[in-house]
Tab-separated table of C-alpha atoms in Angstrom:
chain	number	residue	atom	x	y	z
A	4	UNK	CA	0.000	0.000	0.000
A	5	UNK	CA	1.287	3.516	-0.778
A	6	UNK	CA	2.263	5.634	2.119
A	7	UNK	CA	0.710	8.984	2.815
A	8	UNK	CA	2.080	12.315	2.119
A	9	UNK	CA	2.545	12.438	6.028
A	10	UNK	CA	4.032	9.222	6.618
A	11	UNK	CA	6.413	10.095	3.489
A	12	UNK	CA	7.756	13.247	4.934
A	13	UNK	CA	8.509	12.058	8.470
A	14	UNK	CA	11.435	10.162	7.068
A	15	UNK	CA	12.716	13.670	5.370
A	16	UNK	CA	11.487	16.923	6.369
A	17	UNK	CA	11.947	19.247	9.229
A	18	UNK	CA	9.488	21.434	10.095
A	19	UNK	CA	9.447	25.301	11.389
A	20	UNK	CA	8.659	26.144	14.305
A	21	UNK	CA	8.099	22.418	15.366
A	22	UNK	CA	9.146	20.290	18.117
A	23	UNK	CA	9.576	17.261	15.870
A	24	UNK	CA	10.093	14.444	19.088
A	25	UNK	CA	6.555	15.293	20.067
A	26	UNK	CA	4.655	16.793	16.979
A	27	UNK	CA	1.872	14.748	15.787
A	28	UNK	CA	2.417	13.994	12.085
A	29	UNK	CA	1.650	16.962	9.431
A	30	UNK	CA	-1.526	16.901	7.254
A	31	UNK	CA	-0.494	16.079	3.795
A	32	UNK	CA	-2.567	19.238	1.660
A	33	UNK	CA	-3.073	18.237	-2.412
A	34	UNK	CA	-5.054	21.076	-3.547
A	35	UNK	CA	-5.830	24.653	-2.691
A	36	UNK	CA	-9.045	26.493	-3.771
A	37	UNK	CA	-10.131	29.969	-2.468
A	38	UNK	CA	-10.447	29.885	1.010
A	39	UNK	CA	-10.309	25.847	1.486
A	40	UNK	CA	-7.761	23.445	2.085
A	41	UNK	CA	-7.915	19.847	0.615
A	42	UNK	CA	-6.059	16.563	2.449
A	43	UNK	CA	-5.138	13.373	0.602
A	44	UNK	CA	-7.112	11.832	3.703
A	45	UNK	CA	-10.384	13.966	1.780
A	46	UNK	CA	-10.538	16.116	4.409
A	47	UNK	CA	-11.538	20.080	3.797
A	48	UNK	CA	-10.030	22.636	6.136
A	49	UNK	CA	-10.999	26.503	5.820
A	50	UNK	CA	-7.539	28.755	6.303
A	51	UNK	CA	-8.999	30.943	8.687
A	52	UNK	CA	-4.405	32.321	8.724
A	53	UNK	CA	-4.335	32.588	5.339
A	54	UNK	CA	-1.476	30.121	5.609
A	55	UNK	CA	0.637	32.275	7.998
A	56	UNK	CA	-0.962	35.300	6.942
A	57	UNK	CA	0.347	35.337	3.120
A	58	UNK	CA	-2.390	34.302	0.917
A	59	UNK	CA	-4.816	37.397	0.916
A	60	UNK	CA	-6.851	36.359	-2.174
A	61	UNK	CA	-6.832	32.560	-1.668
A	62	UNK	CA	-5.153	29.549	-2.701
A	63	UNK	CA	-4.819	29.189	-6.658
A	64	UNK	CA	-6.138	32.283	-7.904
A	65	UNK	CA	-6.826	31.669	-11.782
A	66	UNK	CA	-5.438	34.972	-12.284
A	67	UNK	CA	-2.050	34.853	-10.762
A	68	UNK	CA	-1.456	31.293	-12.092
A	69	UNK	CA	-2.107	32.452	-15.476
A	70	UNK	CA	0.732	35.324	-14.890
A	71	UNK	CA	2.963	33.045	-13.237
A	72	UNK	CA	2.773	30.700	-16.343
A	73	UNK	CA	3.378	32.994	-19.040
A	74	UNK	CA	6.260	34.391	-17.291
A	75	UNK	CA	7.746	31.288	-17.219
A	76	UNK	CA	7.728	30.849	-20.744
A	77	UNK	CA	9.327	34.345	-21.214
A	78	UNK	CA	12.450	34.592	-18.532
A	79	UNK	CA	12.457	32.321	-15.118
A	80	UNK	CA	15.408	34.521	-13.673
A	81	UNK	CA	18.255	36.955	-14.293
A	82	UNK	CA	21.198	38.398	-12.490
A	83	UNK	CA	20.061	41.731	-10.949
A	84	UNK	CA	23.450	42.889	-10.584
A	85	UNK	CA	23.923	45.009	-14.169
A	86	UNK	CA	20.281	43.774	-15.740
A	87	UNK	CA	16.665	44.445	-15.436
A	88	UNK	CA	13.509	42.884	-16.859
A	89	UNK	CA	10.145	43.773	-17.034
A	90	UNK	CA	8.518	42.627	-14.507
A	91	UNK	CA	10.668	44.200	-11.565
A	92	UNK	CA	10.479	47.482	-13.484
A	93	UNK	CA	7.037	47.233	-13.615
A	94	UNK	CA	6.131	46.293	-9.913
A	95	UNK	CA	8.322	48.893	-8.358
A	96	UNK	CA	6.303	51.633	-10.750
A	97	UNK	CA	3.079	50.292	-9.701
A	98	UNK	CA	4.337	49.800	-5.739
A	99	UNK	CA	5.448	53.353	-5.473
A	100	UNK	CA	2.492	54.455	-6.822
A	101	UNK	CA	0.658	52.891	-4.094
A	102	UNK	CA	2.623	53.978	-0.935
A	103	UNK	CA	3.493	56.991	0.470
A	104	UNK	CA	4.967	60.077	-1.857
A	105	UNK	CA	8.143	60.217	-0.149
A	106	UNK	CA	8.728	56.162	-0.973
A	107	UNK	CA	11.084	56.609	-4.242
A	108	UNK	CA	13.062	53.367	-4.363
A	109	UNK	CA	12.881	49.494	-4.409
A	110	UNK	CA	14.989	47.007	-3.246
A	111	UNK	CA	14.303	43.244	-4.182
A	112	UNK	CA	14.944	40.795	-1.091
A	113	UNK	CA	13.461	37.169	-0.601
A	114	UNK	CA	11.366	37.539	1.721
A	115	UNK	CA	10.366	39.638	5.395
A	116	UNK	CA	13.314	39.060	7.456
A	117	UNK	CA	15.375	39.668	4.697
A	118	UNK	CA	13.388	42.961	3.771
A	119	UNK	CA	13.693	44.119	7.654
A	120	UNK	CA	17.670	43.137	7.250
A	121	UNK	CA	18.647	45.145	4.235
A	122	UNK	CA	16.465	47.984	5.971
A	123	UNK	CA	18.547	48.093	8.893
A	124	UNK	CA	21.626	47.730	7.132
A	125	UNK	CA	20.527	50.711	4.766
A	126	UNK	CA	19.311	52.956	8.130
A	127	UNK	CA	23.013	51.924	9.902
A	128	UNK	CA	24.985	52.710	6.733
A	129	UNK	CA	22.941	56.411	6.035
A	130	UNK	CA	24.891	57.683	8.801
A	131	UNK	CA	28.263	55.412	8.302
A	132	UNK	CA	28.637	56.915	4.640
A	133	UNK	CA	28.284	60.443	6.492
A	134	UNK	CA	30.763	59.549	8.950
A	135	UNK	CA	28.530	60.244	11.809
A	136	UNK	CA	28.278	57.785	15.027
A	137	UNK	CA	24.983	56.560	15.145
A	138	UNK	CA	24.804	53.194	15.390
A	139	UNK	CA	21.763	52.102	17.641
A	140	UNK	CA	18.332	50.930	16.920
A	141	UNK	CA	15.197	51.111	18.927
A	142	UNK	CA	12.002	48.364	18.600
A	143	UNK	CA	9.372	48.093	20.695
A	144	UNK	CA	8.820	45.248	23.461
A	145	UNK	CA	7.227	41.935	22.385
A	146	UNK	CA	8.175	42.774	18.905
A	147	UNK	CA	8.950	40.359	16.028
A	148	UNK	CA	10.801	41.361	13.214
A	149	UNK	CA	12.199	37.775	11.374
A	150	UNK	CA	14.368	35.064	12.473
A	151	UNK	CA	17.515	36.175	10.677
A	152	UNK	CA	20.383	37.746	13.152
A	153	UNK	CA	19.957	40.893	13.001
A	154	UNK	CA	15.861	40.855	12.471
A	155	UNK	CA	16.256	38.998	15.857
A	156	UNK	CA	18.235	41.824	16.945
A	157	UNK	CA	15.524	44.279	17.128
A	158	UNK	CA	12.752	41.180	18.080
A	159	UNK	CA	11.935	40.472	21.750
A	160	UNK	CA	13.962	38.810	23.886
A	161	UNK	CA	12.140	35.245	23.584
A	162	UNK	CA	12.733	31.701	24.182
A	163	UNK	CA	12.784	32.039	20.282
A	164	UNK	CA	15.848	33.803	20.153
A	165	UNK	CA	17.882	32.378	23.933
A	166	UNK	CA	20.194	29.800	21.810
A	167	UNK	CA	21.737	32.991	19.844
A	168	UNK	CA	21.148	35.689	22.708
A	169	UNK	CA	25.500	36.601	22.873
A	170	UNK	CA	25.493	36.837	19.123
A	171	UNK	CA	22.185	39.240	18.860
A	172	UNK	CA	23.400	43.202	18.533
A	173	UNK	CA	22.370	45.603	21.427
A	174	UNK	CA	18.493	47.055	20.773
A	175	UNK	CA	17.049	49.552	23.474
A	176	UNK	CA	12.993	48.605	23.214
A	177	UNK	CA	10.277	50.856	24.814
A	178	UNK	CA	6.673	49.794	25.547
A	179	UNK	CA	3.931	49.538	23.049
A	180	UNK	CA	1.468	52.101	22.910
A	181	UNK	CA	-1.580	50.164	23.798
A	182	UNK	CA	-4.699	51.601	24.939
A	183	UNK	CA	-4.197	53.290	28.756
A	184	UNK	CA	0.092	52.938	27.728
A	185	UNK	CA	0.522	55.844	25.400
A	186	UNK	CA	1.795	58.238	27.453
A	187	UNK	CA	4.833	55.331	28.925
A	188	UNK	CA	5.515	54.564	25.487
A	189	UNK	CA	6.221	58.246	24.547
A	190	UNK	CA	8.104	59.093	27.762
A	191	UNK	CA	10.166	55.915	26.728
A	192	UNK	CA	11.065	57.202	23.352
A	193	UNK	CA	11.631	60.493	24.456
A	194	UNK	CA	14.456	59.599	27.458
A	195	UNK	CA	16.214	57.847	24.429
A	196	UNK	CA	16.425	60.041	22.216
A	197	UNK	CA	17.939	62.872	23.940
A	198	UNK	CA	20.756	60.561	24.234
A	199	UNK	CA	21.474	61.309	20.265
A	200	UNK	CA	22.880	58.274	18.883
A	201	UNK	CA	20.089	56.268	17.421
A	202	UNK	CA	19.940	55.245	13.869
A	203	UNK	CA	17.009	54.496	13.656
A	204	UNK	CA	13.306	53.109	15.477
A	205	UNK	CA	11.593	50.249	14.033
A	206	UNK	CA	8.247	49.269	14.392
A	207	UNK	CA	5.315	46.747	13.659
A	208	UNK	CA	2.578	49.835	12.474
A	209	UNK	CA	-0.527	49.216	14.530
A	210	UNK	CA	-0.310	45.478	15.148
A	211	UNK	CA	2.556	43.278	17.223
A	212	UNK	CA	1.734	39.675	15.384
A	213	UNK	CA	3.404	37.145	17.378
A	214	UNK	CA	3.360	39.208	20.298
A	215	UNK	CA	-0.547	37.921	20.349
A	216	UNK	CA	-2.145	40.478	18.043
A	217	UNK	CA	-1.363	43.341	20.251
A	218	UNK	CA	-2.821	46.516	18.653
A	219	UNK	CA	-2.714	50.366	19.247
A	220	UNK	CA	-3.700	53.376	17.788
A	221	UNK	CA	-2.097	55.557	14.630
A	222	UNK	CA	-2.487	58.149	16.324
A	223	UNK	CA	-0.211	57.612	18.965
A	224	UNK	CA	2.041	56.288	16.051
A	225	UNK	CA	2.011	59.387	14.665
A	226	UNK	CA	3.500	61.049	17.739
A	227	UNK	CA	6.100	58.237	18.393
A	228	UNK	CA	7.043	58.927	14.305
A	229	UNK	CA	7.133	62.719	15.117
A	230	UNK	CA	9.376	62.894	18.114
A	231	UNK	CA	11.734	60.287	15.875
A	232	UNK	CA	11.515	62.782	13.023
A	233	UNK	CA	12.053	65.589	15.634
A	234	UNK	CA	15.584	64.098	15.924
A	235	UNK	CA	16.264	62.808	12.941
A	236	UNK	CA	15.989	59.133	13.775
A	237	UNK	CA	14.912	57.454	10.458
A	238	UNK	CA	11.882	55.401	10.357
A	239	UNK	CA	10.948	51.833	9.526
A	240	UNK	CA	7.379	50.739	9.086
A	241	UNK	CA	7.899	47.117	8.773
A	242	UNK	CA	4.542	45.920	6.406
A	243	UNK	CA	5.208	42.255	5.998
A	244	UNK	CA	2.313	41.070	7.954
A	245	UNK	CA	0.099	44.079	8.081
A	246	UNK	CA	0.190	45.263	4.233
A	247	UNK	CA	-1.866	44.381	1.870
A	248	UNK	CA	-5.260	45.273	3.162
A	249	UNK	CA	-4.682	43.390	6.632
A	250	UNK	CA	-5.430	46.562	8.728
A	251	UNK	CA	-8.978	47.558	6.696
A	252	UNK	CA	-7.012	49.630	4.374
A	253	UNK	CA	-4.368	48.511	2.031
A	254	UNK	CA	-1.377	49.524	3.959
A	255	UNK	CA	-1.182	50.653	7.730
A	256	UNK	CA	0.643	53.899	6.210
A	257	UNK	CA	-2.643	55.085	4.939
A	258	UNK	CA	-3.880	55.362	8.651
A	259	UNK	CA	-1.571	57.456	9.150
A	260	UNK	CA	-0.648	61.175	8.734
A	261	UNK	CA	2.973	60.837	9.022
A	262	UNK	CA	5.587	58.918	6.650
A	263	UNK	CA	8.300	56.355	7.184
A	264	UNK	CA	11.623	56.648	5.826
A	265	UNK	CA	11.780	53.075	4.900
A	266	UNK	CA	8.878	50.280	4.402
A	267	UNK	CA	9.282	46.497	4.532
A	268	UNK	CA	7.270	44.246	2.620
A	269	UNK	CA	6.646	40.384	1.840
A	270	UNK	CA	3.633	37.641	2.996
A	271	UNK	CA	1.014	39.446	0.756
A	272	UNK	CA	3.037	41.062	-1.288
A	273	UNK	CA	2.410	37.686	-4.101
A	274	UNK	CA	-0.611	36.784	-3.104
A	275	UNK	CA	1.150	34.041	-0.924
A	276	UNK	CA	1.938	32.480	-4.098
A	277	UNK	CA	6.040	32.518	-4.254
A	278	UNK	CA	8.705	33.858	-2.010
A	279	UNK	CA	9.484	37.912	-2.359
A	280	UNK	CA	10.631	40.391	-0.125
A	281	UNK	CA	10.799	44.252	-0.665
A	282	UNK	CA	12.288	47.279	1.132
A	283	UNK	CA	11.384	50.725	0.176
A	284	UNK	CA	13.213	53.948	1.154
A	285	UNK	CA	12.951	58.049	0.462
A	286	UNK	CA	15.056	59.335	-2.304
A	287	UNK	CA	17.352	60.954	0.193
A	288	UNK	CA	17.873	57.658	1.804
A	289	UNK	CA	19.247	56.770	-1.715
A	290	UNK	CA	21.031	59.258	-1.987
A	291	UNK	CA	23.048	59.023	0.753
A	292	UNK	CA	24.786	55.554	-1.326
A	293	UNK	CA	25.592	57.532	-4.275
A	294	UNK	CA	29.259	58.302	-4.574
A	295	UNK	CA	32.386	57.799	-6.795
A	296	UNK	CA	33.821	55.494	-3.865
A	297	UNK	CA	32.809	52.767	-4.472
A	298	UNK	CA	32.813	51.253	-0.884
A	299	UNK	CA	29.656	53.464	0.070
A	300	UNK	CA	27.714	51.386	-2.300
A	301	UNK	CA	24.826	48.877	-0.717
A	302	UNK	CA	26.914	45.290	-0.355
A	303	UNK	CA	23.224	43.395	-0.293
A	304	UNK	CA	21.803	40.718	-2.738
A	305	UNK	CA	20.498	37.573	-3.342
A	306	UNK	CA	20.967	35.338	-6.381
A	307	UNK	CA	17.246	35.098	-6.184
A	308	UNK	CA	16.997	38.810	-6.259
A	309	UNK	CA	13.436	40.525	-7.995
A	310	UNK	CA	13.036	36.762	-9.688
A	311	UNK	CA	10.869	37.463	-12.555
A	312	UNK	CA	8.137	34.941	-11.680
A	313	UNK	CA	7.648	36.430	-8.439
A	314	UNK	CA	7.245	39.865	-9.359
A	315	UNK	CA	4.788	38.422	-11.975
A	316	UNK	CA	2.763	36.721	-9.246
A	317	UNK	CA	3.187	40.086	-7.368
A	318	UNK	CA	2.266	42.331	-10.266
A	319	UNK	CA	-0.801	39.771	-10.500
A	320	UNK	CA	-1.714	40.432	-7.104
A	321	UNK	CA	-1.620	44.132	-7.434
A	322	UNK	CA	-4.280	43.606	-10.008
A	323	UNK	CA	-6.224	42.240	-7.450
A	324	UNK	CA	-5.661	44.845	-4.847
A	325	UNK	CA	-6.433	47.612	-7.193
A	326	UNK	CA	-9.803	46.207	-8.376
A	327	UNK	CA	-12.977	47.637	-6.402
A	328	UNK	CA	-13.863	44.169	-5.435
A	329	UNK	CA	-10.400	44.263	-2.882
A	330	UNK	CA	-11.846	47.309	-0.652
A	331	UNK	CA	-15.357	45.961	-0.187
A	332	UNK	CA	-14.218	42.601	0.846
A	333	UNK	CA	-12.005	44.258	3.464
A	334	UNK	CA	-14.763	46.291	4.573
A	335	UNK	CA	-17.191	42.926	4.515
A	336	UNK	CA	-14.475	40.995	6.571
A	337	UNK	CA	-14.010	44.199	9.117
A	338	UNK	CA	-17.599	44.434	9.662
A	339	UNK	CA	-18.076	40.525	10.170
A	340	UNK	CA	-15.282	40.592	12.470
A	341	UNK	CA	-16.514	43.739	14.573
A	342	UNK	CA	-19.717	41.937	15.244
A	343	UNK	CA	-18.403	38.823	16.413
A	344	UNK	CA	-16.015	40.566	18.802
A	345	UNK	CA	-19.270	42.798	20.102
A	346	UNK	CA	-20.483	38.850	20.331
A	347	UNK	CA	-17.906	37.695	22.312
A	348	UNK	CA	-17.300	40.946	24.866
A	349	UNK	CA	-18.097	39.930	28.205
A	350	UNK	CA	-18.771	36.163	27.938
A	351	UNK	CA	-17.226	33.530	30.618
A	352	UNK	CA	-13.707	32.621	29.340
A	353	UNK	CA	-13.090	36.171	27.040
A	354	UNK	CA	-10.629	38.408	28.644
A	355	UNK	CA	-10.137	40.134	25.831
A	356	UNK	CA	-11.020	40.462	22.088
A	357	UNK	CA	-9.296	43.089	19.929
A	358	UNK	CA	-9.540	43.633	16.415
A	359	UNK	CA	-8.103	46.060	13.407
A	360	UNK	CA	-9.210	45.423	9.753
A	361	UNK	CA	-9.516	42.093	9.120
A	362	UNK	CA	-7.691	40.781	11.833
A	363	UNK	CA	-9.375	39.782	14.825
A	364	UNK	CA	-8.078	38.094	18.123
A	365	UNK	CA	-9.564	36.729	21.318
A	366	UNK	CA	-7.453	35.939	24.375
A	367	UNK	CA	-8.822	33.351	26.777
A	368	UNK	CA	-8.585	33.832	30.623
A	369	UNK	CA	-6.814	31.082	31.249
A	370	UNK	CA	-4.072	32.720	33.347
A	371	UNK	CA	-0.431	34.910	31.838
A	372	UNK	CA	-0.496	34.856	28.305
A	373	UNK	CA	2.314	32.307	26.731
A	374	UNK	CA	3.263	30.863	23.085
A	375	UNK	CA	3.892	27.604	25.321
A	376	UNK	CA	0.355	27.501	27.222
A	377	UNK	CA	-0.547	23.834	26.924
A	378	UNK	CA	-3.674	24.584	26.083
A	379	UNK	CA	-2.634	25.896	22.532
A	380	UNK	CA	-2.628	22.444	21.284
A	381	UNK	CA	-5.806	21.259	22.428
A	382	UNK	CA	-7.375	24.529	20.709
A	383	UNK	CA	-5.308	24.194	17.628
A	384	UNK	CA	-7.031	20.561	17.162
A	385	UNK	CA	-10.569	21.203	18.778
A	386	UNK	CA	-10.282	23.774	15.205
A	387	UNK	CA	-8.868	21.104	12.839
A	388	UNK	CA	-11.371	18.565	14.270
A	389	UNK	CA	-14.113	21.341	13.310
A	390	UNK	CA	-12.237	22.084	9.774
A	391	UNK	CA	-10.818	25.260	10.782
A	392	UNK	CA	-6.784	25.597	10.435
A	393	UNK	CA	-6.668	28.156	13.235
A	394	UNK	CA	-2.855	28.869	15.069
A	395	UNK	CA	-3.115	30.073	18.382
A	396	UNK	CA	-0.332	32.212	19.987
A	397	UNK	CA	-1.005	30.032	23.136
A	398	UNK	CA	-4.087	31.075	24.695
A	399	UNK	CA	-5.102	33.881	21.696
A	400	UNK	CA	-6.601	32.771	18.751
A	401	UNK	CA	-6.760	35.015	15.955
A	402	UNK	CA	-8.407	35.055	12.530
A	403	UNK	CA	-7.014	36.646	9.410
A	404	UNK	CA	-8.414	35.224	6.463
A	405	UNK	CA	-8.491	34.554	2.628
A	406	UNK	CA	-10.112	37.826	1.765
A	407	UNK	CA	-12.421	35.718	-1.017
A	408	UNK	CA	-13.563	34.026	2.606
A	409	UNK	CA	-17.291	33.623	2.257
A	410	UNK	CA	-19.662	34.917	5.387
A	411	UNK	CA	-20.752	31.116	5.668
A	412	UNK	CA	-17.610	30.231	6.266
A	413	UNK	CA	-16.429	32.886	8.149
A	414	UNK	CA	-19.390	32.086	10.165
A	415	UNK	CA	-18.232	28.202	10.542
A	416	UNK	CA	-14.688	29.928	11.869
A	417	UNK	CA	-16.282	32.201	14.444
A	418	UNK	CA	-18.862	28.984	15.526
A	419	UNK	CA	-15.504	26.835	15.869
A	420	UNK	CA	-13.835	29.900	18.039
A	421	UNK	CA	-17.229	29.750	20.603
A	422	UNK	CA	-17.128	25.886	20.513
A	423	UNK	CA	-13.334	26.609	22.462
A	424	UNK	CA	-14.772	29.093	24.375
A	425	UNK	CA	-17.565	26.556	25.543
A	426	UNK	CA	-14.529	24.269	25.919
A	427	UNK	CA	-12.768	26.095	28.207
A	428	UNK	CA	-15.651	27.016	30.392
A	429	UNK	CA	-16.681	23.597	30.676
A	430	UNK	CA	-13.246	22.149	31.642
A	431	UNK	CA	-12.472	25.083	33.655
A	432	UNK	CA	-8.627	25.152	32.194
């Protein structure tokens, strides 16, 4: 008898962000469509995580495949260093156009730690090329920012990153903003800068992901970018997980009345169709590289870099996000999601529910918040049992769908989220 797609990769694979002594085996998926999930056991699963928050429109959109394909038959991939093609050219036109009018340049990474790297090392070098000592960064607490070095340099201080903790480069961090914390926050930042040596402050705009969701207000964002500004601390709105439409608008910049000096992109960014990363900056940030010595150059790149068939798949996207069908499914989803948090307010179990755009996440009383609360793994199975793929941050459970998501089926996610509620209640965990 054949073995299964599971029992296949057991022998071979290793998995992220997986204990592999005591994981249960992985759920071999065949086929993608919209918002579902198909098993070679015949089991459908809706992606209520969008498959960790990259595949806004859902899983083999007709259109991007078709994009994908003909690019394929055109160029698969060219050095960046000394060429250009068509489709980079292209995206980076149509990218600008989108962001903020101080966002004048593009530079191709891989993906979002990679985008968050060559931002920092673009922020450290501004002030290296003009010989001026400022070589620290600032993040805020319970941040996440990649898994490469120096991304882990300006993330929280985790169990994640304790293997690597004497290798990880000094990062002051100040408090997030949340509601009733503003006024810390600020204080924070403000105590730090006066010491005049920062490079630069980097941020998750509006939303701390792994950090369980944690949100706050642009407004206060504003300030915090306006006392950096103040002192000439660049800027660096890192997008990966909250661009593309994730925050009820299509990026979190458009909340906002300020402007970053650099952006990060990637999850979204293709449609969650193939790896890209991208890292925008202001023309003067550019600027600040050009020179007949050579040495002040950016030394960054990838053989991979601005790979024609993923800026195809992200030009194909853009498509998407431009059409009017893009804003009134993030307004649908938003509007869905505000009434089932107004649902859940106040009910035994629910210490909190917060929600921004199309993200949505409820925290369980069930004692300190932890990635490692055991009972993350009965909720992340009570959801597959109910056909849900839901990934809790420990005792938070959050939803950020497909945006093609259908109410009925946003409806079967919220149903599965109240059937752990009733869970916990009943077992008193």
């Amino acid at each position: 008898m054949p073995k299964s797609l599971s029992e296949r990769d057991s022998v071979v694979s290793w998995h992220p962000y997986t204990q592999m002594q005591t994981a249960p085996p992985p759920i071999g998926i065949v086929k993608g469509e919209g918002a579902l999930l198909f098993s070679d056991e015949g089991k459908t699963y809706i992606d209520a995580v969008s498959s960790w928050w990259v595949n806004i429109h859902g899983h083999a959109h007709p259109h991007i495949a078709q994009r994908v394909a003909q690019q394929l038959q055109t160029l698969e991939h060219v050095i960046f260093a000394g060429f250009t093609h068509e489709p980079a050219v292209e995206l980076a036109e149509r990218l600008l156009r989108l962001l903020p009018n101080n966002q004048k340049r593009v530079f191709y990474t891989d993906n979002g730690s990679t985008a968050v790297e060559v931002a920092m090392k673009m922020a450290l070098q501004y002030w290296y090329n003009q010989g001026k000592e400022r070589t620290k960064i600032i993040a805020f607490e319970g941040s996440y920012h990649g898994d490469t070095f120096g991304a882990m340099s300006v993330s929280e201080r985790s169990i994640f990153t304790q293997p690597f903790r004497q290798y990880l480069f000094e990062v002051e961090f100040i408090p997030v903003p949340i509601p009733g914390k503003e006024a810390e926050s600020l204080s924070a930042l403000k105590a730090l800068l006066r010491q005049n040596e920062f490079a630069a402050f980097i941020y998750e705009p509006l939303v701390l992901g792994t950090a369980g969701m944690v949100m706050y207000s642009p407004e206060v964002l504003d300030e915090l970018m306006a006392l950096c500004q103040e002192h000439e601390v660049l800027t660096i709105q890192d997008e990966v997980m909250t661009g593309f439409g994730r925050t009820g608008k299509r990026f979190s910049a458009d909340h906002l009345t300020r402007q970053p000096d650099f952006m990060c992109f990637s999850k979204g960014l293709t449609g969650g169709t193939m790896a890209l990363g991208v890292t925008t900056s202001t023309h003067s940030i550019y600027e600040s590289f050009l020179s007949l010595d050579k040495t002040k150059a950016l030394f960054h790149g990838h053989s991979y870099t601005a790979n024609p068939v993923a800026c195809s798949a992200a030009l194909a996207s853009l498509d998407l996000v431009e059409k009017p069908q893009f804003s009134k499914d993030l307004e649908r989803i938003t509007r869905a999601h505000a009434n089932f948090a107004l649902e859940l307010k106040g009910k035994a179990g629910v210490k909190e529910v917060r929600q921004t755009g199309t993200i949505v996440a409820i925290e369980f009383a069930v004692g300190d918040t932890s990635y490692f609360h055991n009972l993350r793994d009965q909720l992340y199975h009570f959801a597959l049992d109910n056909g849900v793929l839901l990934r809790p941050l420990g005792n938070i459970v959050y939803v950020l769908p497909p945006y093609c998501i259908t109410q009925e089926q946003l409806d079967q996610v919220y149903a599965t989220i109240e059937g752990m509620r009733e869970l916990i209640e009943k077992n008193g965990f």
